[in-house]
mmCIF file of C-alpha atoms and ligand atoms in Angstrom:
data_model
loop_
_atom_site.group_PDB
_atom_site.id
_atom_site.type_symbol
_atom_site.label_atom_id
_atom_site.label_comp_id
_atom_site.label_asym_id
_atom_site.label_seq_id
_atom_site.Cartn_x
_atom_site.Cartn_y
_atom_site.Cartn_z
ATOM 1 C CA UNK U 209 0.000 0.000 0.000
ATOM 2 C CA UNK U 210 1.390 3.382 -0.926
ATOM 3 C CA UNK U 211 1.891 5.609 2.080
ATOM 4 C CA UNK U 212 0.438 9.020 1.395
ATOM 5 C CA UNK U 213 -0.871 10.547 4.638
ATOM 6 C CA UNK U 214 1.360 10.730 7.694
ATOM 7 C CA UNK U 215 -1.197 10.798 10.503
ATOM 8 C CA UNK U 216 1.420 11.702 13.121
ATOM 9 C CA UNK U 217 2.092 14.985 11.314
ATOM 10 C CA UNK U 218 -1.548 16.096 11.553
ATOM 11 C CA UNK U 219 -3.203 18.378 14.083
ATOM 12 C CA UNK U 220 -6.201 16.996 15.969
ATOM 13 C CA UNK U 221 -8.491 19.036 13.691
ATOM 14 C CA UNK U 222 -6.881 17.614 10.533
ATOM 15 C CA UNK U 223 -6.950 14.099 11.953
ATOM 16 C CA UNK U 224 -10.622 14.538 12.783
ATOM 17 C CA UNK U 225 -11.342 15.583 9.180
ATOM 18 C CA UNK U 226 -9.525 12.492 7.925
ATOM 19 C CA UNK U 227 -11.433 10.157 10.244
ATOM 20 C CA UNK U 228 -14.805 11.749 9.519
ATOM 21 C CA UNK U 229 -14.160 11.651 5.769
ATOM 22 C CA UNK U 230 -13.813 7.880 6.100
ATOM 23 C CA UNK U 231 -17.274 7.727 7.672
ATOM 24 C CA UNK U 232 -15.931 7.043 11.170
ATOM 25 C CA UNK U 233 -17.013 8.767 14.396
ATOM 26 C CA UNK U 234 -15.102 11.822 15.549
ATOM 27 C CA UNK U 235 -14.002 10.384 18.902
ATOM 28 C CA UNK U 236 -11.809 7.878 17.061
ATOM 29 C CA UNK U 237 -9.622 10.781 15.969
ATOM 30 C CA UNK U 238 -8.964 11.795 19.567
ATOM 31 C CA UNK U 239 -8.103 8.193 20.490
ATOM 32 C CA UNK U 240 -5.708 7.951 17.594
ATOM 33 C CA UNK U 241 -4.193 11.357 18.376
ATOM 34 C CA UNK U 242 -3.573 10.388 22.011
ATOM 35 C CA UNK U 243 -1.818 7.168 20.997
ATOM 36 C CA UNK U 244 0.350 9.041 18.545
ATOM 37 C CA UNK U 245 1.372 11.428 21.342
ATOM 38 C CA UNK U 246 2.421 8.383 23.357
ATOM 39 C CA UNK U 247 4.644 7.343 20.468
ATOM 40 C CA UNK U 248 2.568 4.307 19.527
ATOM 41 C CA UNK U 249 2.175 2.733 16.089
ATOM 42 C CA UNK U 250 -1.006 1.130 14.642
ATOM 43 C CA UNK U 251 -0.200 -2.244 16.225
ATOM 44 C CA UNK U 252 -0.045 -0.691 19.693
ATOM 45 C CA UNK U 253 -3.439 1.034 19.832
ATOM 46 C CA UNK U 254 -5.641 -1.516 21.623
ATOM 47 C CA UNK U 255 -8.876 0.495 21.729
ATOM 48 C CA UNK U 256 -8.975 1.085 17.965
ATOM 49 C CA UNK U 257 -10.885 -1.520 15.923
ATOM 50 C CA UNK U 258 -8.769 -3.513 13.473
ATOM 51 C CA UNK U 259 -11.285 -2.679 10.753
ATOM 52 C CA UNK U 260 -10.687 1.035 11.251
ATOM 53 C CA UNK U 261 -6.936 0.593 11.016
ATOM 54 C CA UNK U 262 -7.351 -1.506 7.889
ATOM 55 C CA UNK U 263 -9.548 1.208 6.374
ATOM 56 C CA UNK U 264 -6.936 3.869 7.198
ATOM 57 C CA UNK U 265 -4.164 1.795 5.667
ATOM 58 C CA UNK U 266 -6.323 1.175 2.623
ATOM 59 C CA UNK U 267 -6.582 4.941 2.218
ATOM 60 C CA UNK U 268 -2.766 5.278 2.354
ATOM 61 C CA UNK U 269 -2.647 6.582 5.918
ATOM 62 C CA UNK U 270 0.233 5.607 8.194
ATOM 63 C CA UNK U 271 1.833 6.556 11.484
ATOM 64 C CA UNK U 272 5.480 7.482 11.030
ATOM 65 C CA UNK U 273 7.926 5.645 13.272
ATOM 66 C CA UNK U 274 11.291 6.454 14.787
ATOM 67 C CA UNK U 275 13.569 3.745 16.093
ATOM 68 C CA UNK U 276 16.212 4.262 18.752
ATOM 69 C CA UNK U 277 19.495 2.909 17.417
ATOM 70 C CA UNK U 278 21.967 4.113 20.020
ATOM 71 C CA UNK U 279 21.930 5.909 23.324
ATOM 72 C CA UNK U 280 24.893 7.529 25.050
ATOM 73 C CA UNK U 281 24.616 8.732 28.640
ATOM 74 C CA UNK U 282 26.977 11.429 29.870
ATOM 75 C CA UNK U 283 28.341 11.584 33.401
ATOM 76 C CA UNK U 284 26.364 14.827 33.817
ATOM 77 C CA UNK U 285 23.108 13.063 32.941
ATOM 78 C CA UNK U 286 22.805 14.399 29.398
ATOM 79 C CA UNK U 287 21.564 11.692 27.045
ATOM 80 C CA UNK U 288 22.274 11.568 23.345
ATOM 81 C CA UNK U 289 20.093 9.471 21.069
ATOM 82 C CA UNK U 290 20.697 8.233 17.580
ATOM 83 C CA UNK U 291 17.354 7.564 15.905
ATOM 84 C CA UNK U 292 16.467 5.978 12.595
ATOM 85 C CA UNK U 293 13.486 7.004 10.487
ATOM 86 C CA UNK U 294 11.290 4.535 8.589
ATOM 87 C CA UNK U 295 13.396 5.007 5.459
ATOM 88 C CA UNK U 296 16.712 4.532 7.262
ATOM 89 C CA UNK U 297 17.815 8.149 7.817
ATOM 90 C CA UNK U 298 19.861 8.644 10.981
ATOM 91 C CA UNK U 299 19.252 11.683 13.162
ATOM 92 C CA UNK U 300 20.400 12.784 16.605
ATOM 93 C CA UNK U 301 18.628 14.256 19.615
ATOM 94 C CA UNK U 302 19.931 15.279 23.022
ATOM 95 C CA UNK U 303 18.062 15.258 26.329
ATOM 96 C CA UNK U 304 19.348 17.841 28.793
ATOM 97 C CA UNK U 305 18.388 18.473 32.376
ATOM 98 C CA UNK U 306 18.306 22.017 33.717
ATOM 99 C CA UNK U 307 17.208 23.218 37.178
ATOM 100 C CA UNK U 308 13.714 23.908 35.861
ATOM 101 C CA UNK U 309 13.187 20.667 33.943
ATOM 102 C CA UNK U 310 14.006 18.658 30.860
ATOM 103 C CA UNK U 311 14.707 20.035 27.409
ATOM 104 C CA UNK U 312 15.227 18.091 24.187
ATOM 105 C CA UNK U 313 17.463 19.324 21.411
ATOM 106 C CA UNK U 314 16.073 17.983 18.140
ATOM 107 C CA UNK U 315 17.187 17.601 14.541
ATOM 108 C CA UNK U 316 15.057 19.210 11.848
ATOM 109 C CA UNK U 317 16.745 17.691 8.794
ATOM 110 C CA UNK U 318 18.781 14.587 7.958
ATOM 111 C CA UNK U 319 22.046 16.276 7.057
ATOM 112 C CA UNK U 320 22.253 19.954 6.182
ATOM 113 C CA UNK U 321 22.769 22.011 3.028
ATOM 114 C CA UNK U 322 24.218 25.101 4.696
ATOM 115 C CA UNK U 323 27.897 24.118 4.616
ATOM 116 C CA UNK U 324 29.140 25.913 7.764
ATOM 117 C CA UNK U 325 32.859 25.203 7.990
ATOM 118 C CA UNK U 326 32.928 24.218 11.661
ATOM 119 C CA UNK U 327 29.901 21.924 11.619
ATOM 120 C CA UNK U 328 29.863 18.123 11.337
ATOM 121 C CA UNK U 329 26.190 17.893 10.319
ATOM 122 C CA UNK U 330 26.739 19.388 6.918
ATOM 123 C CA UNK U 331 29.800 17.360 5.868
ATOM 124 C CA UNK U 332 27.769 15.187 3.489
ATOM 125 C CA UNK U 333 25.156 17.767 2.543
ATOM 126 C CA UNK U 334 21.399 17.447 2.975
ATOM 127 C CA UNK U 335 19.822 14.023 2.674
ATOM 128 C CA UNK U 336 16.229 15.123 3.241
ATOM 129 C CA UNK U 337 14.027 17.329 5.384
ATOM 130 C CA UNK U 338 12.205 15.777 8.333
ATOM 131 C CA UNK U 339 8.434 15.514 8.599
ATOM 132 C CA UNK U 340 6.662 17.185 11.551
ATOM 133 C CA UNK U 341 6.021 13.676 12.936
ATOM 134 C CA UNK U 342 9.729 12.853 12.908
ATOM 135 C CA UNK U 343 10.499 15.965 14.962
ATOM 136 C CA UNK U 344 7.598 15.233 17.309
ATOM 137 C CA UNK U 345 8.754 11.654 17.800
ATOM 138 C CA UNK U 346 12.225 12.763 18.901
ATOM 139 C CA UNK U 347 10.577 14.660 21.759
ATOM 140 C CA UNK U 348 8.224 11.801 22.601
ATOM 141 C CA UNK U 349 10.871 9.054 22.455
ATOM 142 C CA UNK U 350 13.323 10.995 24.624
ATOM 143 C CA UNK U 351 10.615 11.756 27.206
ATOM 144 C CA UNK U 352 9.380 8.158 27.260
ATOM 145 C CA UNK U 353 12.860 6.700 27.458
ATOM 146 C CA UNK U 354 13.821 8.893 30.408
ATOM 147 C CA UNK U 355 10.364 8.663 31.978
ATOM 148 C CA UNK U 356 10.130 12.440 32.328
ATOM 149 C CA UNK U 357 7.907 15.231 31.104
ATOM 150 C CA UNK U 358 9.626 17.379 28.513
ATOM 151 C CA UNK U 359 9.241 21.056 29.359
ATOM 152 C CA UNK U 360 11.333 22.649 26.623
ATOM 153 C CA UNK U 361 12.628 22.125 23.109
ATOM 154 C CA UNK U 362 15.571 23.589 21.252
ATOM 155 C CA UNK U 363 15.781 23.294 17.471
ATOM 156 C CA UNK U 364 19.551 23.151 17.427
ATOM 157 C CA UNK U 365 20.319 19.621 16.327
ATOM 158 C CA UNK U 366 21.142 18.488 12.810
ATOM 159 C CA UNK U 367 19.748 20.676 10.033
ATOM 160 C CA UNK U 368 18.655 24.241 9.416
ATOM 161 C CA UNK U 369 15.119 24.649 10.807
ATOM 162 C CA UNK U 370 14.224 27.581 8.556
ATOM 163 C CA UNK U 371 15.273 25.545 5.496
ATOM 164 C CA UNK U 372 12.431 23.173 6.442
ATOM 165 C CA UNK U 373 10.057 26.009 7.246
ATOM 166 C CA UNK U 374 6.602 24.538 6.687
ATOM 167 C CA UNK U 375 7.291 21.285 8.495
ATOM 168 C CA UNK U 376 8.968 23.052 11.400
ATOM 169 C CA UNK U 377 5.994 25.388 11.744
ATOM 170 C CA UNK U 378 3.580 22.434 11.728
ATOM 171 C CA UNK U 379 5.716 20.744 14.362
ATOM 172 C CA UNK U 380 5.757 23.879 16.531
ATOM 173 C CA UNK U 381 1.979 24.157 16.363
ATOM 174 C CA UNK U 382 1.642 20.455 17.236
ATOM 175 C CA UNK U 383 3.845 20.622 20.325
ATOM 176 C CA UNK U 384 2.372 23.915 21.494
ATOM 177 C CA UNK U 385 -1.280 22.875 21.143
ATOM 178 C CA UNK U 386 -3.032 22.376 24.503
ATOM 179 C CA UNK U 387 -4.365 19.011 23.258
ATOM 180 C CA UNK U 388 -0.886 18.173 21.927
ATOM 181 C CA UNK U 389 2.265 18.061 24.050
ATOM 182 C CA UNK U 390 1.299 21.472 25.445
ATOM 183 C CA UNK U 391 4.848 22.763 25.703
ATOM 184 C CA UNK U 392 4.934 26.531 26.228
ATOM 185 C CA UNK U 393 6.335 28.489 23.277
ATOM 186 C CA UNK U 394 8.447 30.463 25.709
ATOM 187 C CA UNK U 395 10.312 27.234 26.398
ATOM 188 C CA UNK U 396 11.070 26.630 22.731
ATOM 189 C CA UNK U 397 14.145 28.047 20.972
ATOM 190 C CA UNK U 398 14.845 27.979 17.277
ATOM 191 C CA UNK U 399 18.397 28.463 16.081
ATOM 192 C CA UNK U 400 19.154 29.606 12.545
ATOM 193 C CA UNK U 401 22.260 30.342 10.502
ATOM 194 C CA UNK U 402 20.368 33.357 9.168
ATOM 195 C CA UNK U 403 17.830 32.811 6.364
ATOM 196 C CA UNK U 404 16.593 36.391 6.265
ATOM 197 C CA UNK U 405 13.435 35.840 4.200
ATOM 198 C CA UNK U 406 12.303 33.152 6.644
ATOM 199 C CA UNK U 407 13.108 35.248 9.720
ATOM 200 C CA UNK U 408 10.737 37.880 8.327
ATOM 201 C CA UNK U 409 8.078 35.223 7.766
ATOM 202 C CA UNK U 410 8.522 33.834 11.256
ATOM 203 C CA UNK U 411 7.974 37.287 12.743
ATOM 204 C CA UNK U 412 4.408 37.179 11.382
ATOM 205 C CA UNK U 413 3.507 33.748 12.787
ATOM 206 C CA UNK U 414 2.586 34.977 16.251
ATOM 207 C CA UNK U 415 4.591 32.268 18.001
ATOM 208 C CA UNK U 416 6.371 33.565 21.106
ATOM 209 C CA UNK U 417 9.377 31.281 20.701
ATOM 210 C CA UNK U 418 12.954 32.414 21.293
ATOM 211 C CA UNK U 419 15.044 33.006 18.219
ATOM 212 C CA UNK U 420 18.780 32.287 18.280
ATOM 213 C CA UNK U 421 21.016 33.578 15.537
ATOM 214 C CA UNK U 422 24.234 31.726 14.741
ATOM 215 C CA UNK U 423 26.366 34.780 14.066
ATOM 216 C CA UNK U 424 29.917 33.508 14.695
ATOM 217 C CA UNK U 425 31.682 36.503 13.139
ATOM 218 C CA UNK U 426 31.328 40.267 13.074
ATOM 219 C CA UNK U 427 32.497 41.121 9.567
ATOM 220 C CA UNK U 428 31.333 39.762 6.234
ATOM 221 C CA UNK U 429 34.711 38.487 5.149
ATOM 222 C CA UNK U 430 35.189 36.290 8.217
ATOM 223 C CA UNK U 431 31.549 35.223 8.325
ATOM 224 C CA UNK U 432 31.400 34.301 4.631
ATOM 225 C CA UNK U 433 34.521 32.196 5.080
ATOM 226 C CA UNK U 434 32.896 30.298 7.962
ATOM 227 C CA UNK U 435 29.268 30.310 6.787
ATOM 228 C CA UNK U 436 28.448 30.278 3.057
ATOM 229 C CA UNK U 437 24.914 31.558 3.797
ATOM 230 C CA UNK U 438 26.498 34.929 4.534
ATOM 231 C CA UNK U 439 27.220 35.376 0.832
ATOM 232 C CA UNK U 440 23.477 35.520 0.243
ATOM 233 C CA UNK U 441 22.539 37.652 3.248
ATOM 234 C CA UNK U 442 25.351 39.603 4.843
ATOM 235 C CA UNK U 443 25.615 40.718 8.439
ATOM 236 C CA UNK U 444 23.847 44.057 7.896
ATOM 237 C CA UNK U 445 20.849 42.357 6.282
ATOM 238 C CA UNK U 446 20.732 39.646 8.919
ATOM 239 C CA UNK U 447 20.937 42.009 11.880
ATOM 240 C CA UNK U 448 18.370 44.341 10.328
ATOM 241 C CA UNK U 449 16.008 41.355 10.043
ATOM 242 C CA UNK U 450 16.645 40.646 13.745
ATOM 243 C CA UNK U 451 15.771 44.197 14.588
ATOM 244 C CA UNK U 452 12.517 43.932 12.596
ATOM 245 C CA UNK U 453 11.763 40.624 14.304
ATOM 246 C CA UNK U 454 12.156 42.186 17.735
ATOM 247 C CA UNK U 455 10.109 45.215 16.720
ATOM 248 C CA UNK U 456 7.220 42.961 15.672
ATOM 249 C CA UNK U 457 7.334 40.244 18.302
ATOM 250 C CA UNK U 458 8.936 41.871 21.330
ATOM 251 C CA UNK U 459 10.832 38.610 21.786
ATOM 252 C CA UNK U 460 14.455 38.813 22.812
ATOM 253 C CA UNK U 461 16.954 37.333 20.361
ATOM 254 C CA UNK U 462 20.064 35.523 21.440
ATOM 255 C CA UNK U 463 23.219 35.601 19.315
ATOM 256 C CA UNK U 464 25.417 32.535 19.179
ATOM 257 C CA UNK U 465 29.107 33.123 18.658
ATOM 258 C CA UNK U 466 31.372 30.100 18.295
ATOM 259 C CA UNK U 467 34.932 30.947 19.248
ATOM 260 C CA UNK U 468 37.603 29.482 16.991
ATOM 261 C CA UNK U 469 41.183 30.011 18.137
ATOM 262 C CA UNK U 470 42.956 32.610 16.027
ATOM 263 C CA UNK U 471 39.992 33.031 13.623
ATOM 264 C CA UNK U 472 37.317 35.096 15.336
ATOM 265 C CA UNK U 473 38.266 35.279 19.009
ATOM 266 C CA UNK U 474 40.498 38.372 19.171
ATOM 267 C CA UNK U 475 39.992 41.796 20.724
ATOM 268 C CA UNK U 476 39.353 43.393 17.328
ATOM 269 C CA UNK U 477 36.571 40.930 16.582
ATOM 270 C CA UNK U 478 34.955 41.529 19.974
ATOM 271 C CA UNK U 479 34.995 45.271 19.251
ATOM 272 C CA UNK U 480 33.576 44.726 15.769
ATOM 273 C CA UNK U 481 30.856 42.498 17.195
ATOM 274 C CA UNK U 482 29.846 45.162 19.693
ATOM 275 C CA UNK U 483 29.850 47.750 16.907
ATOM 276 C CA UNK U 484 27.617 45.835 14.490
ATOM 277 C CA UNK U 485 25.168 44.857 17.226
ATOM 278 C CA UNK U 486 24.894 48.444 18.448
ATOM 279 C CA UNK U 487 24.547 49.686 14.877
ATOM 280 C CA UNK U 488 21.831 47.383 13.593
ATOM 281 C CA UNK U 489 20.084 46.146 16.738
ATOM 282 C CA UNK U 490 19.922 49.250 18.868
ATOM 283 C CA UNK U 491 16.218 48.746 19.558
ATOM 284 C CA UNK U 492 16.675 45.514 21.498
ATOM 285 C CA UNK U 493 18.415 44.036 24.533
ATOM 286 C CA UNK U 494 21.676 42.450 23.404
ATOM 287 C CA UNK U 495 22.758 39.044 24.495
ATOM 288 C CA UNK U 496 25.603 36.941 23.103
ATOM 289 C CA UNK U 497 26.148 33.297 23.904
ATOM 290 C CA UNK U 498 29.812 32.358 23.513
ATOM 291 C CA UNK U 499 30.610 28.768 22.531
ATOM 292 C CA UNK U 500 34.172 27.514 22.290
ATOM 293 C CA UNK U 501 34.064 25.499 19.049
ATOM 294 C CA UNK U 502 33.768 21.742 19.382
ATOM 295 C CA UNK U 503 36.670 20.412 17.355
ATOM 296 C CA UNK U 504 35.528 18.357 14.372
ATOM 297 C CA UNK U 505 38.415 16.335 12.948
ATOM 298 C CA UNK U 506 37.619 17.050 9.294
ATOM 299 C CA UNK U 507 37.439 20.751 9.975
ATOM 300 C CA UNK U 508 40.784 21.333 11.696
ATOM 301 C CA UNK U 509 39.459 24.189 13.854
ATOM 302 C CA UNK U 510 40.536 24.587 17.459
ATOM 303 C CA UNK U 511 38.583 26.064 20.378
ATOM 304 C CA UNK U 512 39.720 29.287 22.011
ATOM 305 C CA UNK U 513 41.352 28.885 25.379
ATOM 306 C CA UNK U 514 39.714 29.924 28.635
ATOM 307 C CA UNK U 515 41.534 33.264 28.819
ATOM 308 C CA UNK U 516 40.522 34.233 25.291
ATOM 309 C CA UNK U 517 36.889 33.357 26.034
ATOM 310 C CA UNK U 518 36.915 35.371 29.275
ATOM 311 C CA UNK U 519 38.581 38.341 27.567
ATOM 312 C CA UNK U 520 36.055 38.250 24.725
ATOM 313 C CA UNK U 521 33.156 38.139 27.197
ATOM 314 C CA UNK U 522 34.454 41.038 29.246
ATOM 315 C CA UNK U 523 34.984 43.166 26.135
ATOM 316 C CA UNK U 524 31.319 42.682 25.259
ATOM 317 C CA UNK U 525 30.160 43.385 28.817
ATOM 318 C CA UNK U 526 32.200 46.565 28.737
ATOM 319 C CA UNK U 527 30.147 47.597 25.698
ATOM 320 C CA UNK U 528 26.885 46.817 27.556
ATOM 321 C CA UNK U 529 26.239 43.505 25.833
ATOM 322 C CA UNK U 530 25.394 40.572 28.074
ATOM 323 C CA UNK U 531 27.687 37.661 27.356
ATOM 324 C CA UNK U 532 27.367 34.142 28.671
ATOM 325 C CA UNK U 533 29.603 31.189 27.996
ATOM 326 C CA UNK U 534 27.473 28.223 27.026
ATOM 327 C CA UNK U 535 27.438 25.615 29.744
ATOM 328 C CA UNK U 536 28.903 22.522 28.250
ATOM 329 C CA UNK U 537 26.593 19.584 28.766
ATOM 330 C CA UNK U 538 27.502 16.093 27.674
ATOM 331 C CA UNK U 539 31.066 16.936 26.649
ATOM 332 C CA UNK U 540 32.176 13.351 27.243
ATOM 333 C CA UNK U 541 29.596 12.014 24.775
ATOM 334 C CA UNK U 542 30.154 14.744 22.208
ATOM 335 C CA UNK U 543 26.577 15.790 22.683
ATOM 336 C CA UNK U 544 26.443 18.555 20.125
ATOM 337 C CA UNK U 545 27.983 17.589 16.851
ATOM 338 C CA UNK U 546 26.254 15.385 14.301
ATOM 339 C CA UNK U 547 29.095 12.904 14.614
ATOM 340 C CA UNK U 548 27.016 9.900 15.573
ATOM 341 C CA UNK U 549 25.059 10.254 12.365
ATOM 342 C CA UNK U 550 28.268 10.477 10.406
ATOM 343 C CA UNK U 551 29.292 7.186 12.018
ATOM 344 C CA UNK U 552 32.411 8.737 13.460
ATOM 345 C CA UNK U 553 31.939 7.807 17.118
HETATM 346 N N1 SAH M 125 21.242 25.283 11.574
HETATM 347 C C1 SAH M 125 20.939 25.931 12.810
HETATM 348 C C2 SAH M 125 20.778 24.996 13.988
HETATM 349 C C3 SAH M 125 21.737 23.851 14.130
HETATM 350 S S1 SAH M 125 23.370 24.164 14.688
HETATM 351 C C4 SAH M 125 21.951 27.010 13.095
HETATM 352 O O1 SAH M 125 22.873 27.163 12.319
HETATM 353 O O2 SAH M 125 21.776 27.729 14.054
HETATM 354 C C5 SAH M 125 23.226 24.619 16.365
HETATM 355 C C6 SAH M 125 24.351 25.517 16.819
HETATM 356 O O3 SAH M 125 25.579 24.791 16.949
HETATM 357 C C7 SAH M 125 24.639 26.650 15.859
HETATM 358 O O4 SAH M 125 24.855 27.844 16.569
HETATM 359 C C8 SAH M 125 25.883 26.155 15.169
HETATM 360 O O5 SAH M 125 26.563 27.218 14.560
HETATM 361 C C9 SAH M 125 26.613 25.509 16.310
HETATM 362 N N2 SAH M 125 27.695 24.584 15.930
HETATM 363 C C10 SAH M 125 27.778 23.783 14.867
HETATM 364 N N3 SAH M 125 28.925 23.105 14.857
HETATM 365 C C11 SAH M 125 29.604 23.480 15.957
HETATM 366 C C12 SAH M 125 30.861 23.141 16.497
HETATM 367 N N4 SAH M 125 31.671 22.270 15.903
HETATM 368 N N5 SAH M 125 31.216 23.732 17.652
HETATM 369 C C13 SAH M 125 30.411 24.625 18.274
HETATM 370 N N6 SAH M 125 29.197 24.979 17.816
HETATM 371 C C14 SAH M 125 28.818 24.428 16.661
#
């Protein structure tokens, strides 16, 4: 049977339409929806009649799956999962525990087309974009495996979320819906390398999520060398889009800055960073998250040392920009890099 409708990517309203169009009672949709939220497949939904499932399958409907292939547990409690989709794509997710609860970092694509020089996820390009269900299932599987309620999500795993815009938006609406996982939008962060047209679109969606911008450099020459996307939209265009986003949504934006020894971690760069932020984003509170780069063998880039990181942070503070150094969770299991997928670990 050809699979045409992924039921786990549908909202309750859409699922209800599907069920009703097959001549079945509405309450079946809610039953199905609740099983999907528990991460169950057709064979694990005991209160649904076999005839109904057969009818759904006949119509090309299916429930997407996601299989756990590997699990690495860090000494700090962070858990990294390698999952496999129905068609054999490998993706990674990370479960992190903070004081206020559990957050899952999810992948939005299998591979990535963006080509950032320091990133392992993009080494082999983009394989395909993930369906809303496949993002949802990462959250559900991690929560079920750990036996905890997931209170937050970060879209910072493999892939560029704004390159998979429609599916990511569907996913966000699914997890935020009160009848869905009911995770507050304020506890959801989306990180982007800077697709300006999509940032403008996102500003109109009325979703109070937190936007993170992977900036990583303060001048176009350095940024284009690290991030090819900068050749399409330079720093001025990107930061102006951030300013518009803040103007419209009132939501604070956080800037990610990966420190690479000798490349973008000097005093001059810190000054330049302060200058561009004050120039283009003067209407908003400024916050930079500093991340010493995770070395990726193929990339040959080294992290800045502790002194360089501290000096960079204090330069920014001096210019009235809040700077934090990202707390490193799961360092011993390489929790952040796309390397499990690449089969390197
Ligand atoms: N595509 C999105 C989200 C995925 S990457 C984005 O670019 O924001 C999540 C974050 O990890 C980004 O800030 C990315 O630049 C950063 N990152 C990627 N590889 C890294 C590495 N080797 N060391 C440190 N941070 C890295």
